Coordinates of C-alpha atoms and ligand atoms in Angstrom, one line a residue:
M1 CA -9.7 -17.0 13.6
L2 CA -10.4 -13.9 11.6
N3 CA -14.2 -13.0 13.1
S4 CA -13.8 -9.4 12.2
I5 CA -12.5 -8.2 9.0
A6 CA -12.6 -4.7 8.1
I7 CA -11.7 -3.4 4.2
L8 CA -11.2 0.3 3.7
G9 CA -11.5 2.5 0.4
G10 CA -11.0 6.4 0.5
T11 CA -8.1 6.2 2.5
H12 CA -6.9 9.2 0.6
G13 CA -10.2 10.3 -1.0
N14 CA -8.4 10.9 -5.0
E15 CA -7.5 6.9 -5.0
T16 CA -10.5 5.6 -6.8
S17 CA -10.4 2.4 -7.0
G18 CA -10.7 1.0 -3.5
I19 CA -13.5 3.6 -3.5
Q20 CA -15.3 2.1 -5.8
L21 CA -14.8 -1.5 -4.8
V22 CA -16.0 -0.5 -1.3
R23 CA -18.8 1.0 -3.0
H24 CA -19.6 -1.6 -5.6
W25 CA -19.5 -4.3 -2.6
Q26 CA -21.9 -1.8 0.1
N27 CA -24.7 -1.6 -2.5
G28 CA -24.9 -5.6 -2.0
N29 CA -22.7 -6.8 -4.5
L30 CA -19.9 -8.5 -2.1
P31 CA -19.4 -12.5 -4.1
E32 CA -21.9 -14.6 -2.7
R33 CA -18.5 -16.7 -1.0
F34 CA -17.2 -13.8 0.9
R35 CA -20.6 -12.9 2.9
A36 CA -19.4 -15.5 5.7
L37 CA -16.3 -13.6 6.8
Q38 CA -19.4 -10.6 7.1
P39 CA -17.0 -7.9 6.3
E40 CA -17.0 -4.5 7.5
M41 CA -17.1 -2.1 4.6
R42 CA -16.2 1.6 5.1
L43 CA -15.5 4.4 2.9
V44 CA -13.2 6.1 5.5
N45 CA -12.2 10.0 4.7
S46 CA -15.3 11.3 3.4
A47 CA -14.1 14.6 3.3
A48 CA -11.4 14.1 0.8
I49 CA -13.2 11.8 -1.5
E50 CA -16.2 14.6 -1.5
A51 CA -13.2 17.4 -2.5
N52 CA -11.2 14.4 -4.5
V53 CA -8.3 15.3 -2.4
R54 CA -5.5 12.2 -0.8
Y55 CA -6.3 14.9 2.5
V56 CA -8.0 17.6 3.5
D57 CA -5.5 18.9 6.4
D58 CA -3.2 16.0 6.9
D59 CA -2.3 12.4 5.3
L60 CA -4.7 9.9 7.1
N61 CA -1.9 7.0 6.4
R62 CA 0.3 8.7 9.0
Q63 CA -1.4 9.5 11.5
F64 CA -1.7 6.1 13.6
T65 CA 1.9 6.2 16.0
A66 CA 0.7 5.9 19.5
H67 CA 2.7 9.6 18.9
R68 CA -0.1 11.3 16.8
L69 CA -2.7 9.1 18.5
E70 CA -2.5 11.0 22.0
Q71 CA -1.5 14.2 20.6
Q72 CA -4.9 16.3 19.9
C73 CA -4.4 17.7 17.1
S74 CA -7.5 19.6 15.8
E75 CA -6.1 19.0 12.1
A76 CA -9.5 16.9 10.3
E77 CA -7.5 14.1 9.6
A78 CA -6.2 13.7 13.0
Q79 CA -9.3 14.1 14.6
L80 CA -10.7 11.1 12.2
A81 CA -7.6 9.2 13.3
R82 CA -8.9 9.3 16.7
Q83 CA -12.7 8.4 16.0
L84 CA -11.1 5.4 13.6
N85 CA -8.6 4.0 15.8
Q86 CA -11.5 3.8 18.8
T87 CA -14.6 2.1 16.0
L88 CA -11.6 -0.1 14.7
G89 CA -9.0 -0.2 16.7
P90 CA -7.6 0.7 19.4
K91 CA -4.1 0.0 18.1
G92 CA -2.3 -3.1 20.2
N93 CA -5.4 -3.5 21.5
S94 CA -7.8 -4.1 18.4
A95 CA -11.2 -5.3 18.2
T96 CA -10.5 -5.7 14.8
D97 CA -8.6 -9.0 13.2
F98 CA -7.5 -8.4 9.8
V99 CA -8.1 -4.3 8.4
I100 CA -7.4 -4.4 4.0
D101 CA -6.9 -0.7 3.1
I102 CA -7.2 0.0 -0.3
H103 CA -4.8 2.1 -2.3
N104 CA -4.0 3.5 -5.4
T105 CA -0.5 4.6 -6.9
T106 CA 0.5 7.1 -9.8
S107 CA 3.2 4.6 -9.7
E108 CA 3.8 1.4 -12.4
M109 CA 3.3 -1.0 -9.5
G110 CA 0.7 -3.6 -10.8
A111 CA -1.3 -4.7 -8.4
T112 CA 1.0 -5.1 -5.2
L113 CA 0.1 -6.5 -1.3
I114 CA 2.2 -4.8 1.2
I115 CA 2.7 -6.5 4.2
L116 CA 4.4 -5.1 7.2
Q117 CA 5.5 -7.8 9.3
Q118 CA 7.1 -10.9 8.6
D119 CA 4.9 -13.6 11.0
E120 CA 3.4 -16.7 9.8
F121 CA 0.3 -15.3 9.6
N122 CA 1.5 -13.0 6.6
I123 CA 3.9 -15.0 4.9
Q124 CA 1.0 -17.5 4.3
L125 CA -0.6 -14.4 3.2
A126 CA 1.8 -13.7 0.8
R127 CA 2.4 -17.4 -0.3
F128 CA -0.9 -17.6 -1.0
V129 CA -1.8 -14.5 -3.1
K130 CA 1.4 -15.1 -5.3
H131 CA 0.2 -18.7 -6.2
H132 CA -3.4 -17.4 -7.2
M133 CA -2.2 -14.0 -8.8
P134 CA 1.5 -14.9 -9.8
E135 CA 1.4 -11.1 -11.2
A136 CA 0.9 -9.7 -7.9
N137 CA 4.2 -8.2 -6.5
I138 CA 4.6 -8.6 -2.5
L139 CA 6.3 -5.8 -1.2
L140 CA 7.3 -6.0 2.8
E141 CA 7.8 -3.0 4.9
D142 CA 9.6 -4.3 7.9
D143 CA 12.4 -1.2 8.5
K144 CA 9.9 -0.7 12.1
A145 CA 8.0 -2.9 14.5
Y146 CA 4.4 -3.1 13.5
S147 CA 2.9 -1.3 16.3
E148 CA 4.9 1.5 15.0
H149 CA 3.7 2.2 11.5
P150 CA 1.5 4.8 11.2
Y151 CA 0.0 3.4 8.7
L152 CA -4.4 3.2 9.3
C153 CA -4.5 -0.3 9.2
T154 CA -2.0 -1.0 11.9
V155 CA -5.3 0.0 13.8
G156 CA -6.1 -3.7 13.1
K157 CA -4.3 -7.1 15.2
Q158 CA -3.4 -7.8 11.6
G159 CA -3.4 -5.0 8.9
V160 CA -2.1 -5.2 5.2
M161 CA -2.5 -2.3 2.1
V162 CA -3.8 -3.1 -1.4
E163 CA -1.5 -0.6 -3.6
V164 CA -2.6 -0.6 -7.2
G165 CA -1.0 1.4 -10.2
G166 CA -0.4 3.2 -12.1
Q167 CA -3.4 5.6 -12.2
P168 CA -3.4 9.2 -12.0
Q169 CA -4.9 10.6 -8.4
G170 CA -8.4 11.2 -9.0
V171 CA -9.1 9.1 -12.2
F172 CA -10.6 5.9 -12.2
R173 CA -9.8 3.2 -14.7
E174 CA -10.9 -0.3 -15.4
D175 CA -7.7 -2.1 -15.4
I176 CA -6.5 -0.9 -12.6
F177 CA -10.0 -1.3 -11.0
Q178 CA -9.8 -4.9 -11.9
L179 CA -6.2 -5.4 -10.4
T180 CA -7.9 -4.2 -7.2
Q181 CA -10.7 -6.4 -7.2
T182 CA -9.2 -9.4 -7.5
L183 CA -6.4 -9.0 -5.8
T184 CA -8.8 -7.9 -2.9
E185 CA -11.2 -11.1 -3.2
T186 CA -7.5 -12.7 -3.2
I187 CA -6.8 -12.0 0.2
L188 CA -10.3 -12.2 1.1
D189 CA -10.1 -16.4 0.0
F190 CA -7.1 -16.7 2.1
C191 CA -9.2 -15.6 4.9
I192 CA -11.4 -18.1 3.9
A193 CA -9.4 -21.0 3.7
Y194 CA -7.2 -19.5 7.0
N195 CA -10.6 -19.8 9.0
A196 CA -11.4 -23.5 7.5
Q197 CA -7.7 -24.4 8.4
T198 CA -7.5 -25.7 4.6
L199 CA -4.7 -23.5 3.8
P200 CA -2.2 -25.7 1.3
E201 CA 1.0 -26.1 2.3
L202 CA 2.8 -23.5 -0.4
A203 CA 6.6 -23.3 -1.4
P204 CA 8.5 -19.5 -0.5
C205 CA 7.6 -16.7 -3.1
D206 CA 9.9 -13.5 -4.1
V207 CA 8.9 -10.8 -2.1
F208 CA 10.7 -7.3 -2.3
I209 CA 11.8 -5.9 1.1
L210 CA 11.6 -2.2 1.4
G211 CA 15.0 -0.7 1.8
E212 CA 15.3 3.5 1.3
N213 CA 13.7 5.8 0.0
I214 CA 15.9 8.0 -3.0
C215 CA 15.1 11.7 -3.2
F216 CA 16.0 13.8 -6.6
P217 CA 18.9 16.0 -6.4
V218 CA 17.9 19.7 -5.4
D219 CA 20.2 23.0 -5.7
E220 CA 21.7 25.1 -3.0
T221 CA 17.8 26.8 -3.2
G222 CA 15.9 23.8 -3.0
A223 CA 15.0 23.5 -6.8
R224 CA 14.7 19.8 -8.7
I225 CA 17.7 19.6 -11.5
A226 CA 16.7 16.6 -13.0
M227 CA 14.3 14.4 -13.5
I228 CA 13.8 10.5 -13.1
H229 CA 15.6 9.0 -16.2
H230 CA 13.1 7.8 -19.0
S231 CA 14.8 4.2 -18.7
L232 CA 14.2 4.1 -15.2
Q233 CA 10.4 5.7 -15.6
D234 CA 7.4 3.2 -15.4
N235 CA 10.2 0.3 -14.7
D236 CA 8.9 -0.2 -11.2
F237 CA 10.3 -3.7 -9.3
Q238 CA 12.9 -4.3 -12.4
P239 CA 15.6 -4.6 -11.5
L240 CA 18.2 -1.7 -11.5
L241 CA 21.6 -2.6 -12.1
P242 CA 24.8 -0.5 -11.0
G243 CA 26.0 2.3 -13.4
A244 CA 22.6 2.2 -14.7
P245 CA 20.4 5.7 -15.4
V246 CA 18.5 7.3 -12.7
F247 CA 18.4 11.0 -13.2
K248 CA 18.9 12.4 -15.8
C249 CA 19.8 16.5 -15.2
F250 CA 18.7 19.3 -17.2
D251 CA 22.0 20.6 -18.0
G252 CA 21.8 16.9 -20.3
T253 CA 24.2 14.6 -18.2
E254 CA 22.7 11.3 -16.4
I255 CA 23.1 10.4 -12.8
T256 CA 23.6 6.5 -12.6
W257 CA 23.7 4.1 -9.7
D258 CA 25.9 4.3 -7.7
Q259 CA 25.9 1.7 -5.5
D260 CA 27.1 -1.7 -6.4
T261 CA 24.1 -4.3 -5.4
V262 CA 21.1 -4.5 -7.7
I263 CA 17.9 -2.7 -6.5
Y264 CA 14.1 -2.5 -7.2
P265 CA 12.9 0.6 -7.6
H266 CA 9.4 1.2 -6.9
F267 CA 6.9 4.2 -5.9
I268 CA 9.1 5.6 -9.3
N269 CA 7.9 9.2 -9.2
E270 CA 4.4 8.5 -7.3
A271 CA 2.6 12.1 -7.1
A272 CA 1.7 12.1 -3.4
Y273 CA 5.8 12.1 -2.2
A274 CA 6.8 14.8 -5.0
T275 CA 6.3 17.6 -2.6
T276 CA 9.1 16.0 -0.2
H277 CA 11.3 15.3 -3.1
V278 CA 11.3 11.2 -2.8
A279 CA 11.9 10.2 -6.7
F280 CA 11.9 6.2 -5.7
A281 CA 11.9 3.6 -2.8
T282 CA 14.4 0.7 -2.9
A283 CA 13.8 -3.1 -2.5
S284 CA 15.8 -5.7 -2.0
L285 CA 14.3 -9.4 -3.6
T286 CA 14.2 -12.3 -1.2
K287 CA 12.4 -15.6 -1.0
L288 CA 9.9 -15.7 2.2
Ligands
ZN1 ZN1 -2.8 5.6 -0.7

């Protein structure tokens, strides 16, 4: 039974869809059918929202490991993380049954539901979302245990992220907002069915499983020597075949995918990862 549900926007202050959706629903516009769920709705990082930046001192969505929460770091987001852990968590023994944290990406990932473990709850949720919103992508990040993820949503007993793009940082697009609203409402419809024990038996659905981050090639000074190839750009979750071009170098040459497996790139050219030179993440495709 999901007795306490939290819907969060503005974990990153320049990801506008979740901020606007939470504001809209806080202003009395939560659809009637969700009112029995009594979700708590929060705009998380108000200083970053005010400044229209991802974060003030440090990435809030990387603070929620046991180690970071125990350290008495003075960065604005580290302090905020400890407060959120007290009010929504504490992580590992949480007062919140389910946290839905809403994000935007600059990559063309459409409406993506990120789940962090393949237990019965998350598999049922994935199938429900895919059944009611076939255009949504399901991405499973279970490269580490749920409790070891640094993400804010893991303060809940269960936590997922809504990740919708492509939308530039700080920009508000109506189409992206609609996808965000539809995916979030579909998750809440799942919560209603879950609590009423009326979930249908659904067939396994397509799920992308996170692989690894692929970085831009750099020279000995750390400067990039290549761009995302135009045939890969904006093709998030489309299969990348062995031998297909990945990078276009400034000297005119191309770098191709040199592994012998098909991968499904996503977070292609994500603006927030540019400083770490992450070009995209890989995924495999399975049925869950
Ligand atoms: Zn984000």
